[in-house]
């Protein structure tokens, strides 16, 4: 994934801002003794650490491919996300534990107006940092900056909650400080688990977005000579897209011309999405009965929950071959039931026999 210079600036801005806010909140804690402010200050410190990790991840992910890593280092940012998430989970649980002790043994705090004003100042600064980070995300699409942006936003929310709890504390509800610290700790830990899951999903591999698939189809269909597009396999979606799919062209085209069409599709897709694109060429079916059969199947599977798609119907010397894609985790018995149902309907409507169903793996988002 290509990062603009803006992502680096966002990282530096986040580090500097969080360090300043951490120092302000520590001063507020020393004068107030509030466990909620202390938890909030270390939440801000964890944001500063995460911004440092983010910056390191951005620089590493921009490292060009080398002999050991021919696909580049784009996934580095997801491993950085794991470390950032672990920091949040650990900090969250630690402060929840301390806050629980404060709830059981509350102490009376002296919360002056200047302390509340100082906390309000940090909230305004933090929200400004959040808005800036989200603007960078919209411009660059960086997932790691998005994590940092949400860190800023949740820090703002937790600080608002802490401010509210301190105001309530002034009216004599002495356990409110511990309650606020406990809630802030749980929020921090929950946020860490969320980012841990997101990083795990990205490292293991997720399907491409529907918008990406639609965009590739539009590019391919816009090339003269392409009649249909199917059989998508898209991996390493963000760091280094590896895109393969089939196109159908006139079966009477020369090999040279068909190759030229495929080559043009590959160049246009790679220009738009980066990475590498490999296109397989299929001869388009000219048999009207086969085309009617495919149209019928496309309509029929709309009512079948477990079927994702039917790619092609082809005519062979022995009969017909139907390429079908089932949704993931569909049981074998259910697949056989659906195939038997479709086979009977094709025999009834088109009078065809010797129908072979070939199951193809599905790599696209399920409908």
mmCIF file of C-alpha atoms in Angstrom:
data_model
loop_
_atom_site.group_PDB
_atom_site.id
_atom_site.type_symbol
_atom_site.label_atom_id
_atom_site.label_comp_id
_atom_site.label_asym_id
_atom_site.label_seq_id
_atom_site.Cartn_x
_atom_site.Cartn_y
_atom_site.Cartn_z
ATOM 1 C CA UNK A 1 0.000 0.000 0.000
ATOM 2 C CA UNK A 2 1.385 3.370 -1.000
ATOM 3 C CA UNK A 3 1.369 5.958 1.806
ATOM 4 C CA UNK A 4 1.595 9.646 1.115
ATOM 5 C CA UNK A 5 3.734 12.013 3.111
ATOM 6 C CA UNK A 6 0.557 12.996 4.940
ATOM 7 C CA UNK A 7 0.538 9.738 6.892
ATOM 8 C CA UNK A 8 4.038 10.479 8.218
ATOM 9 C CA UNK A 9 2.964 13.977 9.260
ATOM 10 C CA UNK A 10 -0.094 12.493 10.986
ATOM 11 C CA UNK A 11 2.166 10.168 12.973
ATOM 12 C CA UNK A 12 4.521 12.950 14.074
ATOM 13 C CA UNK A 13 1.604 15.240 14.957
ATOM 14 C CA UNK A 14 0.008 12.440 16.986
ATOM 15 C CA UNK A 15 3.178 11.743 18.965
ATOM 16 C CA UNK A 16 3.840 15.386 19.826
ATOM 17 C CA UNK A 17 0.222 16.131 20.702
ATOM 18 C CA UNK A 18 -0.213 13.066 22.899
ATOM 19 C CA UNK A 19 3.002 13.686 24.845
ATOM 20 C CA UNK A 20 1.883 17.249 25.647
ATOM 21 C CA UNK A 21 -1.598 16.090 26.657
ATOM 22 C CA UNK A 22 -0.156 13.291 28.800
ATOM 23 C CA UNK A 23 1.976 15.777 30.742
ATOM 24 C CA UNK A 24 -1.004 18.094 31.264
ATOM 25 C CA UNK A 25 -3.165 15.241 32.559
ATOM 26 C CA UNK A 26 -0.412 13.997 34.891
ATOM 27 C CA UNK A 27 -0.236 17.487 36.405
ATOM 28 C CA UNK A 28 -4.029 17.462 36.822
ATOM 29 C CA UNK A 29 -3.795 14.064 38.522
ATOM 30 C CA UNK A 30 -1.066 15.202 40.940
ATOM 31 C CA UNK A 31 -3.233 18.095 42.089
ATOM 32 C CA UNK A 32 -6.510 16.140 42.220
ATOM 33 C CA UNK A 33 -5.598 12.533 43.055
ATOM 34 C CA UNK A 34 -8.269 11.305 40.615
ATOM 35 C CA UNK A 35 -7.795 7.696 39.443
ATOM 36 C CA UNK A 36 -10.015 8.522 36.461
ATOM 37 C CA UNK A 37 -7.656 11.298 35.339
ATOM 38 C CA UNK A 38 -4.662 8.982 35.864
ATOM 39 C CA UNK A 39 -6.298 6.265 33.720
ATOM 40 C CA UNK A 40 -7.160 8.860 31.096
ATOM 41 C CA UNK A 41 -3.580 10.163 31.082
ATOM 42 C CA UNK A 42 -2.163 6.713 30.437
ATOM 43 C CA UNK A 43 -4.792 6.190 27.743
ATOM 44 C CA UNK A 44 -3.300 9.286 26.113
ATOM 45 C CA UNK A 45 0.228 7.946 26.674
ATOM 46 C CA UNK A 46 -0.765 4.674 24.991
ATOM 47 C CA UNK A 47 -1.949 6.781 22.054
ATOM 48 C CA UNK A 48 1.500 8.370 21.899
ATOM 49 C CA UNK A 49 3.181 4.957 21.908
ATOM 50 C CA UNK A 50 0.773 3.715 19.244
ATOM 51 C CA UNK A 51 1.584 6.777 17.119
ATOM 52 C CA UNK A 52 5.284 5.922 17.385
ATOM 53 C CA UNK A 53 4.563 2.351 16.321
ATOM 54 C CA UNK A 54 2.349 3.671 13.553
ATOM 55 C CA UNK A 55 5.177 5.836 12.239
ATOM 56 C CA UNK A 56 7.579 2.887 12.335
ATOM 57 C CA UNK A 57 5.025 0.735 10.538
ATOM 58 C CA UNK A 58 4.500 3.340 7.827
ATOM 59 C CA UNK A 59 8.240 3.638 7.120
ATOM 60 C CA UNK A 60 8.677 -0.134 7.071
ATOM 61 C CA UNK A 61 5.637 -0.729 4.839
ATOM 62 C CA UNK A 62 7.103 1.746 2.324
ATOM 63 C CA UNK A 63 10.271 -0.356 2.028
ATOM 64 C CA UNK A 64 10.578 -1.622 -1.580
ATOM 65 C CA UNK A 65 10.303 -5.377 -2.302
ATOM 66 C CA UNK A 66 13.484 -7.352 -1.768
ATOM 67 C CA UNK A 67 14.724 -10.888 -2.447
ATOM 68 C CA UNK A 68 13.091 -12.347 0.672
ATOM 69 C CA UNK A 69 9.878 -10.294 0.334
ATOM 70 C CA UNK A 70 8.974 -9.970 -3.363
ATOM 71 C CA UNK A 71 5.466 -8.687 -2.550
ATOM 72 C CA UNK A 72 6.754 -5.751 -0.543
ATOM 73 C CA UNK A 73 6.305 -4.952 3.143
ATOM 74 C CA UNK A 74 2.775 -3.530 3.101
ATOM 75 C CA UNK A 75 1.443 -5.952 5.720
ATOM 76 C CA UNK A 76 3.915 -4.622 8.271
ATOM 77 C CA UNK A 77 1.305 -2.126 9.397
ATOM 78 C CA UNK A 78 -1.026 -4.932 10.458
ATOM 79 C CA UNK A 79 1.620 -6.437 12.741
ATOM 80 C CA UNK A 80 2.103 -2.963 14.186
ATOM 81 C CA UNK A 81 -1.645 -2.870 14.769
ATOM 82 C CA UNK A 82 -1.292 -6.046 16.860
ATOM 83 C CA UNK A 83 1.258 -4.390 19.165
ATOM 84 C CA UNK A 84 -0.896 -1.273 19.420
ATOM 85 C CA UNK A 85 -3.921 -3.391 20.326
ATOM 86 C CA UNK A 86 -2.026 -5.362 22.988
ATOM 87 C CA UNK A 87 -0.923 -2.101 24.629
ATOM 88 C CA UNK A 88 -4.539 -0.952 24.812
ATOM 89 C CA UNK A 89 -5.806 -4.256 26.238
ATOM 90 C CA UNK A 90 -3.099 -4.346 28.918
ATOM 91 C CA UNK A 91 -3.604 -0.697 29.916
ATOM 92 C CA UNK A 92 -7.377 -1.131 30.026
ATOM 93 C CA UNK A 93 -7.315 -4.102 32.359
ATOM 94 C CA UNK A 94 -4.716 -2.532 34.664
ATOM 95 C CA UNK A 95 -6.720 0.633 35.167
ATOM 96 C CA UNK A 96 -9.985 -1.271 35.589
ATOM 97 C CA UNK A 97 -8.328 -3.223 38.387
ATOM 98 C CA UNK A 98 -7.074 -0.067 40.135
ATOM 99 C CA UNK A 99 -10.410 1.665 39.672
ATOM 100 C CA UNK A 100 -12.250 -1.312 41.201
ATOM 101 C CA UNK A 101 -10.127 -0.889 44.333
ATOM 102 C CA UNK A 102 -11.001 2.823 44.377
ATOM 103 C CA UNK A 103 -14.716 1.933 44.170
ATOM 104 C CA UNK A 104 -14.410 -0.386 47.196
ATOM 105 C CA UNK A 105 -12.328 2.132 49.143
ATOM 106 C CA UNK A 106 -13.317 5.582 47.842
ATOM 107 C CA UNK A 107 -11.499 8.735 48.909
ATOM 108 C CA UNK A 108 -12.717 12.299 48.850
ATOM 109 C CA UNK A 109 -11.081 14.358 46.134
ATOM 110 C CA UNK A 110 -10.541 18.087 45.899
ATOM 111 C CA UNK A 111 -11.632 19.034 42.397
ATOM 112 C CA UNK A 112 -11.018 22.735 41.737
ATOM 113 C CA UNK A 113 -12.516 24.600 38.788
ATOM 114 C CA UNK A 114 -9.094 25.026 37.184
ATOM 115 C CA UNK A 115 -8.686 21.246 37.084
ATOM 116 C CA UNK A 116 -12.004 20.893 35.253
ATOM 117 C CA UNK A 117 -10.968 23.710 32.893
ATOM 118 C CA UNK A 118 -7.644 21.999 32.211
ATOM 119 C CA UNK A 119 -9.389 18.717 31.387
ATOM 120 C CA UNK A 120 -11.786 20.531 29.063
ATOM 121 C CA UNK A 121 -8.795 22.093 27.276
ATOM 122 C CA UNK A 122 -7.273 18.632 26.671
ATOM 123 C CA UNK A 123 -10.607 17.427 25.273
ATOM 124 C CA UNK A 124 -10.718 20.223 22.694
ATOM 125 C CA UNK A 125 -7.106 19.596 21.629
ATOM 126 C CA UNK A 126 -7.686 15.853 21.364
ATOM 127 C CA UNK A 127 -10.784 16.256 19.205
ATOM 128 C CA UNK A 128 -8.833 18.558 16.877
ATOM 129 C CA UNK A 129 -6.196 15.799 16.555
ATOM 130 C CA UNK A 130 -8.928 13.270 15.787
ATOM 131 C CA UNK A 131 -10.467 15.423 13.047
ATOM 132 C CA UNK A 132 -7.047 15.933 11.458
ATOM 133 C CA UNK A 133 -6.278 12.188 11.490
ATOM 134 C CA UNK A 134 -9.632 11.295 9.928
ATOM 135 C CA UNK A 135 -8.989 13.857 7.183
ATOM 136 C CA UNK A 136 -5.683 12.108 6.423
ATOM 137 C CA UNK A 137 -7.523 8.753 6.297
ATOM 138 C CA UNK A 138 -9.987 10.114 3.732
ATOM 139 C CA UNK A 139 -7.117 11.325 1.551
ATOM 140 C CA UNK A 140 -4.781 8.322 1.842
ATOM 141 C CA UNK A 141 -6.989 5.364 2.819
ATOM 142 C CA UNK A 142 -4.339 4.292 5.364
ATOM 143 C CA UNK A 143 -5.699 1.643 7.748
ATOM 144 C CA UNK A 144 -3.017 2.284 10.335
ATOM 145 C CA UNK A 145 -3.790 6.016 10.460
ATOM 146 C CA UNK A 146 -7.450 5.069 10.794
ATOM 147 C CA UNK A 147 -6.591 3.102 13.954
ATOM 148 C CA UNK A 148 -4.718 6.133 15.285
ATOM 149 C CA UNK A 149 -7.660 8.396 14.441
ATOM 150 C CA UNK A 150 -10.036 6.191 16.406
ATOM 151 C CA UNK A 151 -7.557 6.219 19.313
ATOM 152 C CA UNK A 152 -7.845 10.022 19.356
ATOM 153 C CA UNK A 153 -11.639 9.919 19.107
ATOM 154 C CA UNK A 154 -12.065 7.423 21.953
ATOM 155 C CA UNK A 155 -9.624 9.396 24.078
ATOM 156 C CA UNK A 156 -11.872 12.405 23.542
ATOM 157 C CA UNK A 157 -14.972 10.425 24.537
ATOM 158 C CA UNK A 158 -13.356 8.948 27.651
ATOM 159 C CA UNK A 159 -12.052 12.371 28.693
ATOM 160 C CA UNK A 160 -15.570 13.795 28.396
ATOM 161 C CA UNK A 161 -16.823 10.975 30.616
ATOM 162 C CA UNK A 162 -14.053 11.654 33.136
ATOM 163 C CA UNK A 163 -14.922 15.357 33.145
ATOM 164 C CA UNK A 164 -18.562 14.509 33.817
ATOM 165 C CA UNK A 165 -17.617 12.147 36.652
ATOM 166 C CA UNK A 166 -15.461 14.814 38.319
ATOM 167 C CA UNK A 167 -18.287 17.328 38.147
ATOM 168 C CA UNK A 168 -20.561 14.769 39.816
ATOM 169 C CA UNK A 169 -17.817 14.073 42.385
ATOM 170 C CA UNK A 170 -17.966 17.723 43.462
ATOM 171 C CA UNK A 171 -21.548 17.090 44.585
ATOM 172 C CA UNK A 172 -20.488 14.394 47.056
ATOM 173 C CA UNK A 173 -20.733 11.121 45.096
ATOM 174 C CA UNK A 174 -17.255 9.944 46.112
ATOM 175 C CA UNK A 175 -17.366 6.582 44.287
ATOM 176 C CA UNK A 176 -17.891 8.300 40.935
ATOM 177 C CA UNK A 177 -14.151 8.692 40.357
ATOM 178 C CA UNK A 178 -13.568 4.940 40.703
ATOM 179 C CA UNK A 179 -16.593 4.151 38.547
ATOM 180 C CA UNK A 180 -15.354 6.489 35.817
ATOM 181 C CA UNK A 181 -11.862 4.980 35.971
ATOM 182 C CA UNK A 182 -13.306 1.466 35.712
ATOM 183 C CA UNK A 183 -15.476 2.366 32.703
ATOM 184 C CA UNK A 184 -12.560 4.088 30.963
ATOM 185 C CA UNK A 185 -10.407 0.998 31.534
ATOM 186 C CA UNK A 186 -13.037 -1.296 30.022
ATOM 187 C CA UNK A 187 -13.432 1.027 27.013
ATOM 188 C CA UNK A 188 -9.667 1.006 26.448
ATOM 189 C CA UNK A 189 -9.496 -2.812 26.643
ATOM 190 C CA UNK A 190 -12.518 -3.250 24.348
ATOM 191 C CA UNK A 191 -10.956 -0.916 21.791
ATOM 192 C CA UNK A 192 -7.759 -2.979 21.935
ATOM 193 C CA UNK A 193 -9.653 -6.217 21.301
ATOM 194 C CA UNK A 194 -11.440 -4.622 18.347
ATOM 195 C CA UNK A 195 -8.193 -3.581 16.696
ATOM 196 C CA UNK A 196 -6.610 -6.962 17.503
ATOM 197 C CA UNK A 197 -9.412 -8.732 15.627
ATOM 198 C CA UNK A 198 -9.164 -6.326 12.702
ATOM 199 C CA UNK A 199 -5.395 -6.863 12.442
ATOM 200 C CA UNK A 200 -5.854 -10.645 12.645
ATOM 201 C CA UNK A 201 -8.441 -10.584 9.852
ATOM 202 C CA UNK A 202 -6.168 -8.490 7.621
ATOM 203 C CA UNK A 203 -3.138 -10.710 8.187
ATOM 204 C CA UNK A 204 -5.066 -13.932 7.556
ATOM 205 C CA UNK A 205 -6.810 -12.455 4.512
ATOM 206 C CA UNK A 206 -10.182 -10.872 3.843
ATOM 207 C CA UNK A 207 -12.251 -10.765 0.653
ATOM 208 C CA UNK A 208 -12.097 -7.629 -1.492
ATOM 209 C CA UNK A 209 -14.799 -5.013 -1.182
ATOM 210 C CA UNK A 210 -17.789 -5.160 -3.495
ATOM 211 C CA UNK A 211 -16.773 -1.733 -4.810
ATOM 212 C CA UNK A 212 -13.351 -3.085 -5.804
ATOM 213 C CA UNK A 213 -14.871 -6.053 -7.654
ATOM 214 C CA UNK A 214 -17.388 -3.786 -9.359
ATOM 215 C CA UNK A 215 -14.607 -1.400 -10.365
ATOM 216 C CA UNK A 216 -12.503 -4.181 -11.895
ATOM 217 C CA UNK A 217 -15.525 -5.465 -13.818
ATOM 218 C CA UNK A 218 -16.231 -1.995 -15.180
ATOM 219 C CA UNK A 219 -12.616 -1.599 -16.313
ATOM 220 C CA UNK A 220 -12.578 -5.020 -18.008
ATOM 221 C CA UNK A 221 -15.954 -4.595 -19.698
ATOM 222 C CA UNK A 222 -14.809 -1.208 -20.963
ATOM 223 C CA UNK A 223 -12.090 -2.857 -23.080
ATOM 224 C CA UNK A 224 -13.201 -3.552 -26.638
ATOM 225 C CA UNK A 225 -13.714 -7.263 -27.256
ATOM 226 C CA UNK A 226 -14.584 -8.306 -23.692
ATOM 227 C CA UNK A 227 -18.044 -9.890 -23.458
ATOM 228 C CA UNK A 228 -18.125 -11.167 -19.873
ATOM 229 C CA UNK A 229 -16.031 -11.280 -16.692
ATOM 230 C CA UNK A 230 -16.043 -13.952 -13.968
ATOM 231 C CA UNK A 231 -13.925 -16.292 -11.771
ATOM 232 C CA UNK A 232 -12.343 -13.599 -9.590
ATOM 233 C CA UNK A 233 -9.510 -14.385 -7.190
ATOM 234 C CA UNK A 234 -8.156 -11.339 -5.339
ATOM 235 C CA UNK A 235 -5.679 -11.664 -2.472
ATOM 236 C CA UNK A 236 -3.447 -9.319 -0.451
ATOM 237 C CA UNK A 237 -6.178 -6.812 -1.112
ATOM 238 C CA UNK A 238 -4.507 -3.697 0.316
ATOM 239 C CA UNK A 239 -0.762 -4.249 0.606
ATOM 240 C CA UNK A 240 -0.085 -5.778 -2.817
ATOM 241 C CA UNK A 241 -3.215 -6.848 -4.755
ATOM 242 C CA UNK A 242 -2.878 -10.093 -6.697
ATOM 243 C CA UNK A 243 -5.816 -10.110 -9.087
ATOM 244 C CA UNK A 244 -6.843 -12.896 -11.451
ATOM 245 C CA UNK A 245 -10.087 -13.410 -13.340
ATOM 246 C CA UNK A 246 -11.498 -14.751 -16.594
ATOM 247 C CA UNK A 247 -12.749 -12.736 -19.549
ATOM 248 C CA UNK A 248 -14.826 -14.028 -22.429
ATOM 249 C CA UNK A 249 -14.034 -12.930 -25.978
ATOM 250 C CA UNK A 250 -15.275 -13.856 -29.445
ATOM 251 C CA UNK A 251 -14.260 -17.478 -30.064
ATOM 252 C CA UNK A 252 -13.268 -16.568 -33.630
ATOM 253 C CA UNK A 253 -10.577 -14.125 -32.525
ATOM 254 C CA UNK A 254 -6.999 -15.094 -33.304
ATOM 255 C CA UNK A 255 -4.771 -16.072 -30.399
ATOM 256 C CA UNK A 256 -2.766 -12.912 -30.985
ATOM 257 C CA UNK A 257 -5.856 -10.674 -30.846
ATOM 258 C CA UNK A 258 -7.275 -12.423 -27.759
ATOM 259 C CA UNK A 259 -3.922 -12.002 -26.024
ATOM 260 C CA UNK A 260 -3.908 -8.317 -26.959
ATOM 261 C CA UNK A 261 -7.343 -7.833 -25.369
ATOM 262 C CA UNK A 262 -6.270 -9.622 -22.171
ATOM 263 C CA UNK A 263 -3.048 -7.619 -22.038
ATOM 264 C CA UNK A 264 -4.968 -4.349 -22.275
ATOM 265 C CA UNK A 265 -7.286 -5.418 -19.444
ATOM 266 C CA UNK A 266 -4.320 -6.355 -17.252
ATOM 267 C CA UNK A 267 -2.583 -3.019 -17.832
ATOM 268 C CA UNK A 268 -5.695 -0.980 -17.041
ATOM 269 C CA UNK A 269 -6.502 -2.922 -13.859
ATOM 270 C CA UNK A 270 -2.904 -2.690 -12.609
ATOM 271 C CA UNK A 271 -2.863 1.034 -13.322
ATOM 272 C CA UNK A 272 -5.938 1.512 -11.148
ATOM 273 C CA UNK A 273 -5.247 -0.924 -8.285
ATOM 274 C CA UNK A 274 -1.492 -1.568 -8.376
ATOM 275 C CA UNK A 275 -0.085 -5.017 -7.618
ATOM 276 C CA UNK A 276 -0.320 -7.549 -10.408
ATOM 277 C CA UNK A 277 -3.200 -8.690 -12.607
ATOM 278 C CA UNK A 278 -3.369 -11.927 -14.613
ATOM 279 C CA UNK A 279 -6.288 -12.500 -16.996
ATOM 280 C CA UNK A 280 -7.392 -15.870 -18.374
ATOM 281 C CA UNK A 281 -9.181 -15.852 -21.748
ATOM 282 C CA UNK A 282 -12.292 -17.977 -22.373
ATOM 283 C CA UNK A 283 -14.077 -18.298 -25.731
ATOM 284 C CA UNK A 284 -17.553 -16.800 -25.520
ATOM 285 C CA UNK A 285 -20.379 -19.256 -26.089
ATOM 286 C CA UNK A 286 -22.325 -18.612 -29.317
ATOM 287 C CA UNK A 287 -24.872 -21.407 -28.768
ATOM 288 C CA UNK A 288 -28.213 -19.713 -28.068
ATOM 289 C CA UNK A 289 -29.563 -22.670 -26.083
ATOM 290 C CA UNK A 290 -26.550 -22.620 -23.766
ATOM 291 C CA UNK A 291 -26.882 -18.888 -23.248
ATOM 292 C CA UNK A 292 -30.557 -19.331 -22.396
ATOM 293 C CA UNK A 293 -29.599 -22.071 -19.948
ATOM 294 C CA UNK A 294 -27.079 -19.796 -18.207
ATOM 295 C CA UNK A 295 -29.635 -16.981 -18.045
ATOM 296 C CA UNK A 296 -32.127 -19.398 -16.500
ATOM 297 C CA UNK A 297 -29.605 -20.526 -13.899
ATOM 298 C CA UNK A 298 -28.676 -16.952 -12.990
ATOM 299 C CA UNK A 299 -32.345 -16.227 -12.306
ATOM 300 C CA UNK A 300 -32.918 -19.512 -10.484
ATOM 301 C CA UNK A 301 -30.077 -19.164 -7.970
ATOM 302 C CA UNK A 302 -31.473 -15.845 -6.719
ATOM 303 C CA UNK A 303 -33.909 -17.935 -4.679
ATOM 304 C CA UNK A 304 -31.278 -20.437 -3.498
ATOM 305 C CA UNK A 305 -29.648 -19.189 -0.299
ATOM 306 C CA UNK A 306 -26.496 -21.356 -0.405
ATOM 307 C CA UNK A 307 -25.480 -20.608 -4.023
ATOM 308 C CA UNK A 308 -23.188 -17.631 -4.543
ATOM 309 C CA UNK A 309 -22.995 -17.673 -8.349
ATOM 310 C CA UNK A 310 -23.020 -19.716 -11.552
ATOM 311 C CA UNK A 311 -20.044 -18.741 -13.698
ATOM 312 C CA UNK A 312 -20.520 -20.535 -17.005
ATOM 313 C CA UNK A 313 -22.389 -23.248 -18.849
ATOM 314 C CA UNK A 314 -20.342 -24.974 -21.554
ATOM 315 C CA UNK A 315 -21.227 -27.603 -24.096
ATOM 316 C CA UNK A 316 -18.948 -30.622 -24.525
ATOM 317 C CA UNK A 317 -19.014 -33.834 -26.536
ATOM 318 C CA UNK A 318 -20.476 -35.674 -23.542
ATOM 319 C CA UNK A 319 -23.070 -33.069 -22.551
ATOM 320 C CA UNK A 320 -22.967 -29.872 -20.506
ATOM 321 C CA UNK A 321 -20.697 -28.520 -17.751
ATOM 322 C CA UNK A 322 -22.011 -26.039 -15.183
ATOM 323 C CA UNK A 323 -19.509 -24.131 -13.003
ATOM 324 C CA UNK A 324 -21.205 -23.336 -9.690
ATOM 325 C CA UNK A 325 -20.005 -21.485 -6.586
ATOM 326 C CA UNK A 326 -21.494 -22.299 -3.188
ATOM 327 C CA UNK A 327 -21.310 -20.026 -0.189
ATOM 328 C CA UNK A 328 -18.632 -20.893 2.324
ATOM 329 C CA UNK A 329 -19.488 -23.430 5.047
ATOM 330 C CA UNK A 330 -22.308 -24.964 2.999
ATOM 331 C CA UNK A 331 -22.736 -28.595 4.032
ATOM 332 C CA UNK A 332 -22.036 -31.321 1.460
ATOM 333 C CA UNK A 333 -25.544 -32.736 1.789
ATOM 334 C CA UNK A 334 -27.085 -29.351 1.047
ATOM 335 C CA UNK A 335 -24.861 -28.936 -2.025
ATOM 336 C CA UNK A 336 -26.002 -32.302 -3.412
ATOM 337 C CA UNK A 337 -29.619 -31.386 -2.753
ATOM 338 C CA UNK A 338 -29.300 -28.088 -4.639
ATOM 339 C CA UNK A 339 -27.423 -29.663 -7.564
ATOM 340 C CA UNK A 340 -30.072 -32.371 -7.872
ATOM 341 C CA UNK A 341 -32.828 -29.750 -7.836
ATOM 342 C CA UNK A 342 -31.134 -27.634 -10.521
ATOM 343 C CA UNK A 343 -30.372 -30.675 -12.674
ATOM 344 C CA UNK A 344 -34.045 -31.758 -12.649
ATOM 345 C CA UNK A 345 -35.166 -28.260 -13.603
ATOM 346 C CA UNK A 346 -32.706 -28.065 -16.517
ATOM 347 C CA UNK A 347 -33.839 -31.468 -17.789
ATOM 348 C CA UNK A 348 -37.463 -30.384 -17.530
ATOM 349 C CA UNK A 349 -37.049 -26.966 -19.189
ATOM 350 C CA UNK A 350 -34.388 -27.705 -21.798
ATOM 351 C CA UNK A 351 -34.563 -31.467 -22.242
ATOM 352 C CA UNK A 352 -30.805 -31.794 -21.691
ATOM 353 C CA UNK A 353 -28.999 -34.766 -20.174
ATOM 354 C CA UNK A 354 -25.480 -35.582 -19.004
ATOM 355 C CA UNK A 355 -25.052 -32.411 -16.933
ATOM 356 C CA UNK A 356 -21.827 -32.224 -14.952
ATOM 357 C CA UNK A 357 -21.573 -29.710 -12.103
ATOM 358 C CA UNK A 358 -18.096 -28.425 -11.275
ATOM 359 C CA UNK A 359 -17.817 -26.621 -7.949
ATOM 360 C CA UNK A 360 -15.527 -23.595 -7.992
ATOM 361 C CA UNK A 361 -14.122 -21.939 -4.844
ATOM 362 C CA UNK A 362 -15.570 -18.554 -3.945
ATOM 363 C CA UNK A 363 -13.213 -15.725 -2.980
ATOM 364 C CA UNK A 364 -15.561 -12.756 -3.236
ATOM 365 C CA UNK A 365 -17.758 -11.171 -0.540
ATOM 366 C CA UNK A 366 -20.861 -13.266 -0.019
ATOM 367 C CA UNK A 367 -24.166 -11.681 -0.887
#
